[in-house]
CSV table of C-alpha atoms and ligand atoms in Angstrom, one decimal:
chain,number,residue,atom,x,y,z
A,70,MET,CA,0.5,22.9,2.6
A,71,LYS,CA,0.4,19.4,3.5
A,72,ARG,CA,3.1,17.6,6.1
A,73,ILE,CA,5.2,15.2,4.5
A,74,VAL,CA,7.1,12.7,6.8
A,75,LEU,CA,10.1,10.2,5.5
A,76,PHE,CA,11.2,7.6,7.2
A,77,GLU,CA,14.4,5.2,6.6
A,78,ASN,CA,16.8,7.6,4.7
A,79,ILE,CA,14.6,7.8,1.4
A,80,HIS,CA,16.7,8.6,-1.8
A,81,PRO,CA,16.8,12.7,-1.9
A,82,SER,CA,14.9,12.1,-5.6
A,83,ALA,CA,11.5,12.0,-3.7
A,84,ARG,CA,12.4,15.1,-1.7
A,85,GLU,CA,13.1,16.8,-5.1
A,86,VAL,CA,10.0,15.6,-6.5
A,87,PHE,CA,8.0,16.8,-3.7
A,88,GLU,CA,9.6,20.4,-3.5
A,89,ALA,CA,9.0,20.7,-7.5
A,90,ALA,CA,5.4,20.1,-6.8
A,91,GLY,CA,5.7,23.3,-4.2
A,92,TYR,CA,5.6,21.0,-0.8
A,93,THR,CA,7.7,22.4,1.5
A,94,ASP,CA,6.8,20.9,5.2
A,95,ILE,CA,8.8,18.1,4.6
A,96,VAL,CA,10.3,16.0,7.6
A,97,THR,CA,12.9,13.2,7.1
A,98,TYR,CA,14.0,10.4,9.2
A,99,LYS,CA,17.3,8.5,8.7
A,100,SER,CA,15.9,5.1,10.2
A,101,ALA,CA,13.1,3.4,11.0
A,102,LEU,CA,11.0,4.2,14.3
A,103,ASN,CA,8.8,2.4,16.7
A,104,GLY,CA,6.4,2.8,19.5
A,105,GLU,CA,5.9,6.6,20.9
A,106,GLU,CA,8.8,7.7,18.7
A,107,LEU,CA,7.1,6.4,15.7
A,108,LEU,CA,3.6,8.2,16.6
A,109,ASP,CA,5.3,11.3,17.6
A,110,ALA,CA,7.2,11.5,14.4
A,111,LEU,CA,4.0,10.7,12.6
A,112,SER,CA,1.8,13.8,14.3
A,113,GLY,CA,0.0,15.8,12.2
A,114,ALA,CA,1.8,13.7,8.8
A,115,GLU,CA,-0.8,13.7,5.7
A,116,ILE,CA,1.7,12.2,3.5
A,117,VAL,CA,4.1,9.1,4.9
A,118,GLY,CA,7.3,7.5,3.3
A,119,ILE,CA,8.6,4.7,4.7
A,120,ARG,CA,10.8,1.5,3.3
A,121,SER,CA,10.6,-1.9,4.6
A,122,ARG,CA,11.5,-1.5,8.2
A,123,THR,CA,8.7,0.7,9.6
A,124,GLN,CA,5.7,-1.4,11.0
A,125,LEU,CA,2.3,0.8,9.9
A,126,ASP,CA,0.5,-1.6,11.8
A,127,GLN,CA,-3.3,-1.2,13.0
A,128,ASN,CA,-2.5,0.5,16.1
A,129,VAL,CA,-0.2,3.0,14.3
A,130,LEU,CA,-2.9,3.7,11.6
A,131,LEU,CA,-5.7,4.2,14.2
A,132,ALA,CA,-3.6,6.1,15.9
A,133,ALA,CA,-2.7,8.6,13.4
A,134,PRO,CA,-6.0,9.3,11.5
A,135,TRP,CA,-5.0,12.3,9.9
A,136,VAL,CA,-2.6,10.2,7.4
A,137,GLN,CA,-4.2,10.7,4.1
A,138,ALA,CA,-1.6,8.5,2.0
A,139,ILE,CA,1.5,6.0,2.5
A,140,GLY,CA,4.1,5.6,-0.1
A,141,CYS,CA,6.3,2.2,0.3
A,142,PHE,CA,9.6,3.3,-1.4
A,143,CYS,CA,10.3,-0.3,-2.3
A,144,ILE,CA,8.8,-3.0,-3.6
A,145,GLY,CA,6.9,-4.8,-0.8
A,146,THR,CA,4.2,-3.6,1.2
A,147,ASN,CA,3.7,-6.3,3.7
A,148,GLN,CA,5.1,-3.9,6.4
A,149,VAL,CA,1.5,-1.6,6.2
A,150,ASP,CA,-1.9,-3.2,7.5
A,151,LEU,CA,-3.3,-3.1,3.9
A,152,ASN,CA,-6.9,-3.7,4.9
A,153,VAL,CA,-6.8,-1.6,8.0
A,154,ALA,CA,-5.3,1.2,5.4
A,155,ALA,CA,-7.9,0.7,2.8
A,156,GLN,CA,-11.0,0.6,5.4
A,157,ALA,CA,-9.5,3.8,6.5
A,158,GLY,CA,-9.4,5.8,3.2
A,159,ILE,CA,-5.6,5.7,3.0
A,160,PRO,CA,-4.2,4.5,-0.4
A,161,VAL,CA,-0.9,2.9,-0.3
A,162,PHE,CA,1.8,3.1,-3.1
A,163,ASN,CA,4.8,1.2,-4.1
A,164,ALA,CA,7.4,1.2,-6.8
A,165,PRO,CA,7.1,-2.3,-8.7
A,166,PHE,CA,8.9,-1.5,-11.7
A,167,SER,CA,12.0,0.8,-10.6
A,168,ASN,CA,14.7,-2.4,-10.5
A,169,THR,CA,13.7,-3.9,-13.3
A,170,ARG,CA,16.8,-3.0,-15.3
A,171,SER,CA,18.9,-3.7,-12.2
A,172,VAL,CA,17.8,-7.4,-11.9
A,173,ALA,CA,17.9,-7.7,-15.9
A,174,GLU,CA,21.6,-6.5,-15.8
A,175,LEU,CA,22.7,-8.8,-12.9
A,176,VAL,CA,21.3,-11.8,-14.5
A,177,LEU,CA,22.9,-11.1,-17.9
A,178,GLY,CA,26.3,-10.5,-16.0
A,179,GLU,CA,26.0,-13.7,-14.2
A,180,ALA,CA,25.1,-15.3,-17.3
A,181,ILE,CA,28.2,-14.4,-18.8
A,182,LEU,CA,30.3,-14.9,-15.8
A,183,LEU,CA,29.0,-18.6,-15.6
A,184,LEU,CA,29.6,-19.3,-19.4
A,185,ARG,CA,33.3,-18.4,-19.0
A,186,ARG,CA,33.6,-20.4,-15.6
A,187,ILE,CA,34.8,-17.0,-14.1
A,188,PRO,CA,33.5,-17.8,-10.3
A,189,GLU,CA,35.8,-20.9,-10.5
A,190,LYS,CA,38.5,-19.1,-12.3
A,191,ASN,CA,38.6,-16.1,-9.9
A,192,ALA,CA,38.9,-18.6,-6.7
A,193,ARG,CA,41.8,-20.7,-8.4
A,194,VAL,CA,43.6,-17.1,-9.1
A,195,HIS,CA,42.9,-16.2,-5.5
A,196,GLN,CA,44.4,-19.3,-4.4
A,197,GLY,CA,47.6,-19.1,-6.1
A,198,PHE,CA,46.9,-20.9,-9.6
A,199,TRP,CA,47.5,-19.8,-13.1
A,200,ASP,CA,45.4,-22.2,-15.2
A,201,LYS,CA,44.7,-20.5,-18.4
A,202,SER,CA,42.5,-23.2,-20.2
A,203,ALA,CA,39.9,-22.5,-22.3
A,204,ASP,CA,38.1,-25.6,-21.5
A,205,GLY,CA,34.4,-25.3,-21.0
A,206,ALA,CA,34.4,-21.5,-21.6
A,207,TYR,CA,32.0,-20.2,-24.0
A,208,GLU,CA,30.7,-16.5,-25.5
A,209,ILE,CA,27.5,-15.7,-24.8
A,210,ARG,CA,26.5,-14.6,-28.4
A,211,GLY,CA,24.8,-17.1,-30.4
A,212,LYS,CA,23.7,-19.2,-27.1
A,213,THR,CA,19.6,-19.8,-26.3
A,214,LEU,CA,18.1,-18.1,-23.4
A,215,GLY,CA,15.2,-19.8,-21.8
A,216,ILE,CA,13.0,-17.2,-19.7
A,217,ILE,CA,10.6,-18.7,-17.5
A,218,GLY,CA,7.8,-15.5,-16.7
A,219,TYR,CA,7.9,-12.8,-19.4
A,220,GLY,CA,6.6,-10.0,-17.1
A,221,ASN,CA,8.6,-7.0,-16.5
A,222,ILE,CA,11.9,-8.3,-15.5
A,223,GLY,CA,11.7,-11.2,-17.9
A,224,SER,CA,10.7,-9.3,-21.1
A,225,GLN,CA,13.6,-6.6,-20.4
A,226,ILE,CA,16.1,-9.7,-20.1
A,227,GLY,CA,15.1,-10.9,-23.5
A,228,THR,CA,15.4,-7.3,-25.3
A,229,LEU,CA,18.9,-7.0,-24.0
A,230,ALA,CA,19.6,-10.7,-24.4
A,231,GLU,CA,19.0,-10.4,-27.9
A,232,ALA,CA,21.3,-7.3,-28.2
A,233,LEU,CA,23.9,-9.6,-27.3
A,234,GLY,CA,23.5,-12.1,-30.0
A,235,MET,CA,21.4,-14.4,-27.9
A,236,ARG,CA,18.3,-16.6,-29.0
A,237,VAL,CA,15.6,-16.1,-26.7
A,238,LEU,CA,12.8,-18.5,-25.9
A,239,PHE,CA,10.0,-17.5,-23.0
A,240,HIS,CA,7.4,-19.3,-21.1
A,241,ASP,CA,4.8,-17.7,-19.4
A,242,VAL,CA,1.2,-18.9,-18.2
A,243,GLU,CA,-0.6,-15.6,-19.6
A,244,THR,CA,-0.3,-14.9,-23.3
A,245,LYS,CA,2.7,-12.0,-23.8
A,246,LEU,CA,3.5,-10.0,-26.6
A,247,PRO,CA,7.1,-11.7,-27.9
A,248,LEU,CA,9.1,-8.4,-28.1
A,249,GLY,CA,12.0,-8.5,-31.0
A,250,ASN,CA,12.4,-11.8,-32.3
A,251,THR,CA,11.8,-13.7,-28.9
A,252,LYS,CA,9.5,-17.1,-29.1
A,253,PRO,CA,6.6,-18.0,-27.0
A,254,PHE,CA,7.1,-21.5,-25.6
A,255,VAL,CA,3.8,-23.2,-24.1
A,256,SER,CA,5.7,-26.2,-23.0
A,257,LEU,CA,7.9,-25.4,-20.3
A,258,LYS,CA,9.8,-28.8,-21.2
A,259,ARG,CA,10.3,-27.8,-24.7
A,260,LEU,CA,11.7,-24.5,-23.4
A,261,LEU,CA,14.3,-26.5,-20.9
A,262,GLU,CA,15.4,-29.1,-23.7
A,263,GLN,CA,16.6,-25.7,-25.9
A,264,SER,CA,17.9,-23.4,-23.7
A,265,ASP,CA,21.6,-23.4,-22.8
A,266,ILE,CA,20.5,-20.6,-19.9
A,267,VAL,CA,17.4,-20.9,-18.1
A,268,THR,CA,16.5,-17.8,-15.7
A,269,LEU,CA,13.7,-17.5,-13.8
A,270,HIS,CA,11.1,-14.6,-13.3
A,271,VAL,CA,7.7,-15.7,-11.8
A,272,PRO,CA,6.0,-14.7,-8.9
A,273,GLY,CA,6.3,-16.4,-5.5
A,274,GLY,CA,3.7,-18.4,-4.1
A,275,GLU,CA,1.9,-22.0,-4.0
A,276,ARG,CA,1.5,-22.0,-8.2
A,277,THR,CA,5.3,-21.1,-8.5
A,278,LYS,CA,6.9,-23.5,-6.0
A,279,ASN,CA,9.6,-26.0,-6.9
A,280,ILE,CA,8.9,-25.4,-10.4
A,281,ILE,CA,12.5,-26.4,-10.9
A,282,ASN,CA,12.9,-29.8,-9.6
A,283,GLU,CA,14.6,-33.1,-9.9
A,284,GLN,CA,12.1,-33.7,-13.1
A,285,THR,CA,12.4,-30.5,-14.8
A,286,LEU,CA,16.1,-30.1,-14.0
A,287,ALA,CA,16.4,-33.4,-15.8
A,288,GLN,CA,15.1,-32.0,-19.0
A,289,MET,CA,17.4,-29.3,-19.0
A,290,LYS,CA,20.0,-29.4,-21.2
A,291,PRO,CA,23.4,-31.1,-20.0
A,292,GLY,CA,26.2,-28.6,-19.4
A,293,SER,CA,23.2,-25.7,-19.1
A,294,ILE,CA,22.9,-23.0,-16.4
A,295,LEU,CA,20.3,-21.9,-14.1
A,296,ILE,CA,19.7,-18.5,-12.8
A,297,ASN,CA,17.1,-17.6,-10.0
A,298,ALA,CA,16.7,-14.2,-9.2
A,299,SER,CA,12.7,-14.3,-8.7
A,300,ARG,CA,11.7,-15.9,-5.6
A,301,GLY,CA,13.5,-18.8,-3.4
A,302,THR,CA,10.6,-21.1,-3.3
A,303,VAL,CA,10.6,-21.6,-7.2
A,304,VAL,CA,13.6,-23.6,-6.9
A,305,ASP,CA,13.8,-27.3,-5.0
A,306,ILE,CA,17.6,-26.5,-3.8
A,307,ASP,CA,18.4,-30.2,-3.3
A,308,ALA,CA,17.8,-31.2,-6.5
A,309,LEU,CA,19.5,-28.0,-7.9
A,310,HIS,CA,22.7,-29.3,-5.5
A,311,ALA,CA,22.5,-32.7,-6.9
A,312,ALA,CA,22.1,-31.6,-10.9
A,313,LEU,CA,25.4,-29.5,-10.2
A,314,THR,CA,27.5,-32.0,-8.2
A,315,SER,CA,26.6,-34.7,-10.9
A,316,GLY,CA,27.6,-32.3,-13.5
A,317,HIS,CA,24.6,-32.1,-15.3
A,318,LEU,CA,24.4,-28.4,-15.1
A,319,ALA,CA,27.6,-26.4,-15.6
A,320,GLY,CA,26.8,-23.6,-13.1
A,321,ALA,CA,23.9,-21.6,-11.3
A,322,ALA,CA,23.4,-18.2,-10.0
A,323,LEU,CA,20.9,-17.7,-6.9
A,324,ASP,CA,19.8,-14.4,-5.5
A,325,VAL,CA,16.9,-15.5,-3.8
A,326,PHE,CA,16.3,-18.7,-1.4
A,327,PRO,CA,13.8,-20.4,0.5
A,328,VAL,CA,14.8,-19.1,3.8
A,329,GLU,CA,17.2,-16.1,3.8
A,330,PRO,CA,18.9,-14.9,6.7
A,331,LYS,CA,17.6,-12.1,8.7
A,332,GLY,CA,20.5,-10.1,9.3
A,333,VAL,CA,23.8,-9.4,8.1
A,334,ASN,CA,25.8,-11.5,10.6
A,335,GLU,CA,23.5,-14.7,9.9
A,336,PRO,CA,25.0,-17.1,7.3
A,337,LEU,CA,22.9,-18.3,4.9
A,338,ASP,CA,22.0,-22.0,5.5
A,339,SER,CA,22.6,-23.8,2.0
A,340,PRO,CA,24.2,-27.0,0.4
A,341,LEU,CA,25.3,-24.8,-2.3
A,342,ARG,CA,27.9,-22.9,-0.3
A,343,GLY,CA,31.2,-23.5,-1.1
A,344,LEU,CA,30.6,-24.9,-5.0
A,345,ASP,CA,33.0,-23.2,-6.7
A,346,ASN,CA,30.6,-23.0,-9.9
A,347,VAL,CA,27.7,-21.2,-8.2
A,348,ILE,CA,27.2,-17.8,-7.7
A,349,LEU,CA,25.2,-16.7,-4.2
A,350,THR,CA,24.4,-13.3,-3.9
A,351,PRO,CA,22.1,-11.7,-0.9
A,352,HIS,CA,18.8,-10.9,-2.9
A,353,ILE,CA,20.6,-7.6,-4.1
A,354,GLY,CA,19.0,-8.2,-7.6
A,355,GLY,CA,17.2,-5.1,-7.8
A,356,SER,CA,19.5,-3.1,-5.1
A,357,THR,CA,21.4,-0.3,-6.9
A,358,GLN,CA,21.9,3.3,-6.6
A,359,GLU,CA,20.3,3.9,-9.7
A,360,SER,CA,17.2,1.8,-8.9
A,361,GLN,CA,16.7,3.6,-5.3
A,362,GLU,CA,16.8,6.8,-7.0
A,363,ASN,CA,14.2,5.7,-9.2
A,364,ILE,CA,12.1,3.8,-6.4
A,365,GLY,CA,12.4,7.7,-4.5
A,366,ARG,CA,11.3,9.3,-7.8
A,367,GLU,CA,8.3,6.9,-8.6
A,368,VAL,CA,7.0,6.9,-5.2
A,369,ALA,CA,6.8,10.5,-4.7
A,370,GLU,CA,5.1,11.0,-8.1
A,371,LYS,CA,2.6,9.1,-7.2
A,372,LEU,CA,2.1,10.8,-3.9
A,373,VAL,CA,1.9,14.0,-5.5
A,374,LEU,CA,-0.5,13.0,-7.9
A,375,PHE,CA,-2.8,11.5,-5.5
A,376,SER,CA,-2.5,14.6,-3.3
A,377,ARG,CA,-3.1,16.8,-6.4
A,378,SER,CA,-5.9,14.9,-8.3
A,379,GLY,CA,-7.3,12.3,-5.9
A,380,ALA,CA,-5.6,9.6,-8.9
A,381,THR,CA,-4.9,6.2,-6.9
A,382,LYS,CA,-3.4,4.6,-10.3
A,383,GLY,CA,-0.9,1.8,-9.0
A,384,ALA,CA,-2.3,1.7,-5.3
A,385,VAL,CA,-1.9,-1.7,-4.1
A,386,ASN,CA,-5.0,-1.8,-1.5
A,387,PHE,CA,-7.4,0.8,-3.2
A,388,PRO,CA,-9.7,1.1,-6.4
A,389,GLU,CA,-7.9,2.4,-9.0
A,390,VAL,CA,-9.0,5.8,-10.2
A,391,PRO,CA,-6.7,7.1,-13.0
A,392,TYR,CA,-5.8,10.9,-13.5
A,393,VAL,CA,-8.2,12.9,-15.1
A,394,GLU,CA,-8.3,16.7,-15.2
A,395,CYS,CA,-10.5,18.4,-12.5
A,396,ALA,CA,-13.8,19.4,-14.9
A,397,GLY,CA,-15.3,21.7,-12.2
A,398,ALA,CA,-14.5,24.6,-9.9
A,399,ALA,CA,-13.8,21.9,-7.0
A,400,ARG,CA,-13.6,18.0,-6.7
A,401,ILE,CA,-14.5,16.1,-3.9
A,402,LEU,CA,-12.8,12.6,-2.9
A,403,HIS,CA,-15.2,10.3,-1.4
A,404,MET,CA,-14.2,7.0,0.3
A,405,HIS,CA,-17.0,4.7,1.3
A,406,GLN,CA,-18.1,1.6,2.1
A,407,ASN,CA,-19.5,-0.3,-1.2
A,408,VAL,CA,-23.1,-0.7,-0.3
A,409,PRO,CA,-26.1,0.0,-2.1
A,410,GLY,CA,-26.9,4.0,-1.3
A,411,ALA,CA,-23.4,5.2,-0.7
A,412,MET,CA,-23.1,6.9,-4.0
A,413,GLY,CA,-27.0,8.0,-3.7
A,414,ALA,CA,-26.1,10.1,-0.4
A,415,LEU,CA,-23.1,11.6,-2.0
A,416,SER,CA,-25.6,13.0,-4.8
A,417,ASN,CA,-27.9,14.1,-2.7
A,418,VAL,CA,-25.9,16.1,-0.5
A,419,LEU,CA,-24.5,17.6,-3.4
A,420,ALA,CA,-27.8,18.6,-4.7
A,421,GLU,CA,-29.4,19.6,-1.4
A,422,SER,CA,-26.4,22.1,-1.4
A,423,GLY,CA,-26.8,23.5,-4.8
A,424,LEU,CA,-23.8,21.9,-6.3
A,425,ASN,CA,-24.0,20.4,-10.0
A,426,ILE,CA,-21.9,17.0,-10.7
A,427,VAL,CA,-20.2,17.9,-13.9
A,428,GLY,CA,-17.7,15.0,-14.0
A,429,GLN,CA,-17.2,11.9,-11.8
A,430,GLN,CA,-15.3,8.9,-11.8
A,431,LEU,CA,-16.1,5.9,-9.3
A,432,GLN,CA,-14.2,2.4,-8.7
A,433,THR,CA,-14.8,0.0,-6.2
A,434,ARG,CA,-12.6,-2.8,-4.8
A,435,GLY,CA,-13.6,-5.1,-2.0
A,436,GLN,CA,-15.4,-3.3,0.7
A,437,LEU,CA,-14.3,0.1,-0.7
A,438,GLY,CA,-15.6,2.5,-3.3
A,439,TYR,CA,-13.8,5.4,-4.3
A,440,ALA,CA,-15.9,8.3,-6.2
A,441,VAL,CA,-13.9,11.3,-7.5
A,442,THR,CA,-16.6,14.1,-8.1
A,443,ASP,CA,-15.9,17.3,-9.9
A,444,VAL,CA,-18.8,19.8,-9.3
A,445,ASP,CA,-19.4,23.5,-10.8
A,446,ALA,CA,-18.8,25.7,-7.7
A,447,GLU,CA,-16.6,25.7,-4.7
A,448,VAL,CA,-17.4,22.9,-1.8
A,449,SER,CA,-17.7,24.7,1.8
A,450,ASP,CA,-16.9,23.5,5.0
A,451,GLU,CA,-20.3,22.8,5.8
A,452,VAL,CA,-21.0,20.3,2.7
A,453,LEU,CA,-17.7,18.7,3.5
A,454,ASP,CA,-18.9,18.1,7.3
A,455,LYS,CA,-22.2,16.7,5.8
A,456,LEU,CA,-20.8,14.2,3.7
A,457,ARG,CA,-18.5,12.9,6.3
A,458,VAL,CA,-21.5,12.1,8.6
A,459,GLN,CA,-23.3,10.0,6.0
A,460,PRO,CA,-23.9,6.5,6.8
A,461,GLY,CA,-21.2,4.8,4.5
A,462,THR,CA,-18.7,7.5,4.2
A,463,VAL,CA,-15.1,6.7,5.1
A,464,ARG,CA,-13.2,9.6,4.4
A,465,CYS,CA,-14.3,12.5,2.5
A,466,ASP,CA,-11.9,15.3,1.2
A,467,ARG,CA,-11.8,18.3,-1.2
A,468,LEU,CA,-9.2,19.6,-3.6
A,469,LYS,CA,-9.5,22.9,-5.6
A,470,GLY,CA,-10.4,22.6,-9.4
A,471,ALA,CA,-8.1,24.0,-12.0
B,770,LIG,P1,5.9,-9.8,-13.5
B,770,LIG,O1,4.3,-9.6,-12.6
B,770,LIG,O2,6.1,-8.5,-14.1
B,770,LIG,O3,6.3,-11.1,-14.2
B,770,LIG,C1,5.9,-12.1,-13.5
B,770,LIG,C2,5.3,-13.1,-14.7
B,770,LIG,O4,5.5,-14.4,-14.8
B,770,LIG,C3,4.1,-12.9,-15.5
B,770,LIG,O5,4.3,-12.7,-16.9
B,770,LIG,C4,3.2,-14.0,-15.0
B,770,LIG,O6,2.2,-14.1,-15.9
B,770,LIG,C5,4.3,-15.1,-15.1
B,770,LIG,N1,3.7,-16.5,-14.4
B,770,LIG,C6,3.3,-16.6,-13.4
B,770,LIG,N2,3.4,-17.7,-12.7
B,770,LIG,C7,3.8,-18.5,-13.9
B,770,LIG,C8,4.4,-19.7,-13.9
B,770,LIG,N3,4.0,-20.7,-13.1
B,770,LIG,N4,5.1,-20.4,-15.1
B,770,LIG,C9,5.7,-19.1,-16.0
B,770,LIG,N5,5.1,-17.8,-15.9
B,770,LIG,C10,4.4,-17.5,-14.8
B,770,LIG,O7,7.0,-9.7,-12.0
B,770,LIG,P2,8.3,-8.9,-12.1
B,770,LIG,O8,8.2,-7.5,-11.8
B,770,LIG,O9,9.0,-9.3,-13.6
B,770,LIG,O10,9.3,-9.7,-11.1
B,770,LIG,C11,9.4,-11.2,-11.3
B,770,LIG,C12,9.6,-11.7,-9.9
B,770,LIG,O11,11.2,-11.1,-9.6
B,770,LIG,C13,9.0,-11.4,-8.8
B,770,LIG,O12,9.0,-12.9,-8.2
B,770,LIG,C14,9.8,-10.6,-7.9
B,770,LIG,O13,9.1,-10.6,-6.6
B,770,LIG,C15,11.2,-10.9,-8.1
B,770,LIG,N6,12.0,-9.9,-7.8
B,770,LIG,C16,13.4,-10.3,-7.6
B,770,LIG,C17,14.1,-8.7,-7.1
B,770,LIG,C18,15.3,-9.6,-6.6
B,770,LIG,O14,15.9,-8.2,-6.0
B,770,LIG,N7,16.0,-10.2,-6.8
B,770,LIG,C19,13.8,-7.5,-7.4
B,770,LIG,C20,12.8,-7.3,-8.0
B,770,LIG,C21,11.8,-8.3,-8.5
């Protein structure tokens, strides 16, 4: 039975999934470890679960050759050296969708609060004022929401917004199926001109850097609202500050920033601090109890599936082989250098050993090839050893068939 080691207080939903699949050797740690402590904890671990603070760099990965799969129980995976892991035949999984709903709910909640000028009114009551004016306060019903980036989060927001009675437009660089009555807009300018609320759900990186800038802010409707819970680099903060203080925008909500504080005691350095028509949150769009529970389940399920069938669908660093039921008496997981002859060597060893291939899936990604091969009889240790010493073999394991 495989040993599973989980760090950083991963949600108990993960343990439930492993236990339901029959795994009992599960060791959990409350925090991230490093140095010798981490290496000791990894001893004999075939499946490893981490969150964002455990660093699985080249040294750690090379010192733990028994690790077969890594689960990042979060979204980001840059705490793992993904190339080294791939070259060692270790797929890395994460949970890209588990917090989609949490972000969507926050964005719509903020839209409602800003339309009613609640941040400002809340502050006034705390300061001892009782101003009951309806000036500048609006319902969300009937307003137009412009979504930039109609992916997992953007499309979910569109669906929820329609349920609130909003008109929904979206702009995406790819052609996307519009859900409900949402309208795709090829022109970002036209979307900005028509939207009462604009919300950003694009990836980070150079291609989306400052897509909201002085010029695009000027294209937004006077009195409109901007929300960014995607990546901090997408908005030019000085230009946004100017649009808010001039009164061109009525409000904004930001969950992400070009430079974010590293720790709980470090203040956010931003000109937007202190503006009472701006909601600032510390990158918690996806952070809810439900998302943690979903992440625990989603990643554990991927690890169980890999461990039982070799499926790597959703792996971030590996050729993706989907789940297919084993067609033979045994299954061989063969990770190899993506070079001519690697598959030939696999077939030859199997033929020489009298094993007939009854099913096979091959995928490659960069320098790595991954073949999942079903054969008609049990695979002996000897055959496995022969496969492991073939030139180009990165890793080779065997699973029992159905
Ligand atoms: P996704 O990959 O499903 O969707 C992104 C969409 O943006 C895709 O449809 C893509 O075609 C589109 N896109 C790319 N470049 C574009 C451009 N220049 N203009 C218009 N559309 C463009 O991503 P998902 O899961 O919806 O996440 C969206 C963003 O939210 C990401 O940046 C992610 O990092 C961030 N995020 C933030 C969280 C938080 O806590 N605040 C939590 C989860 C995700």
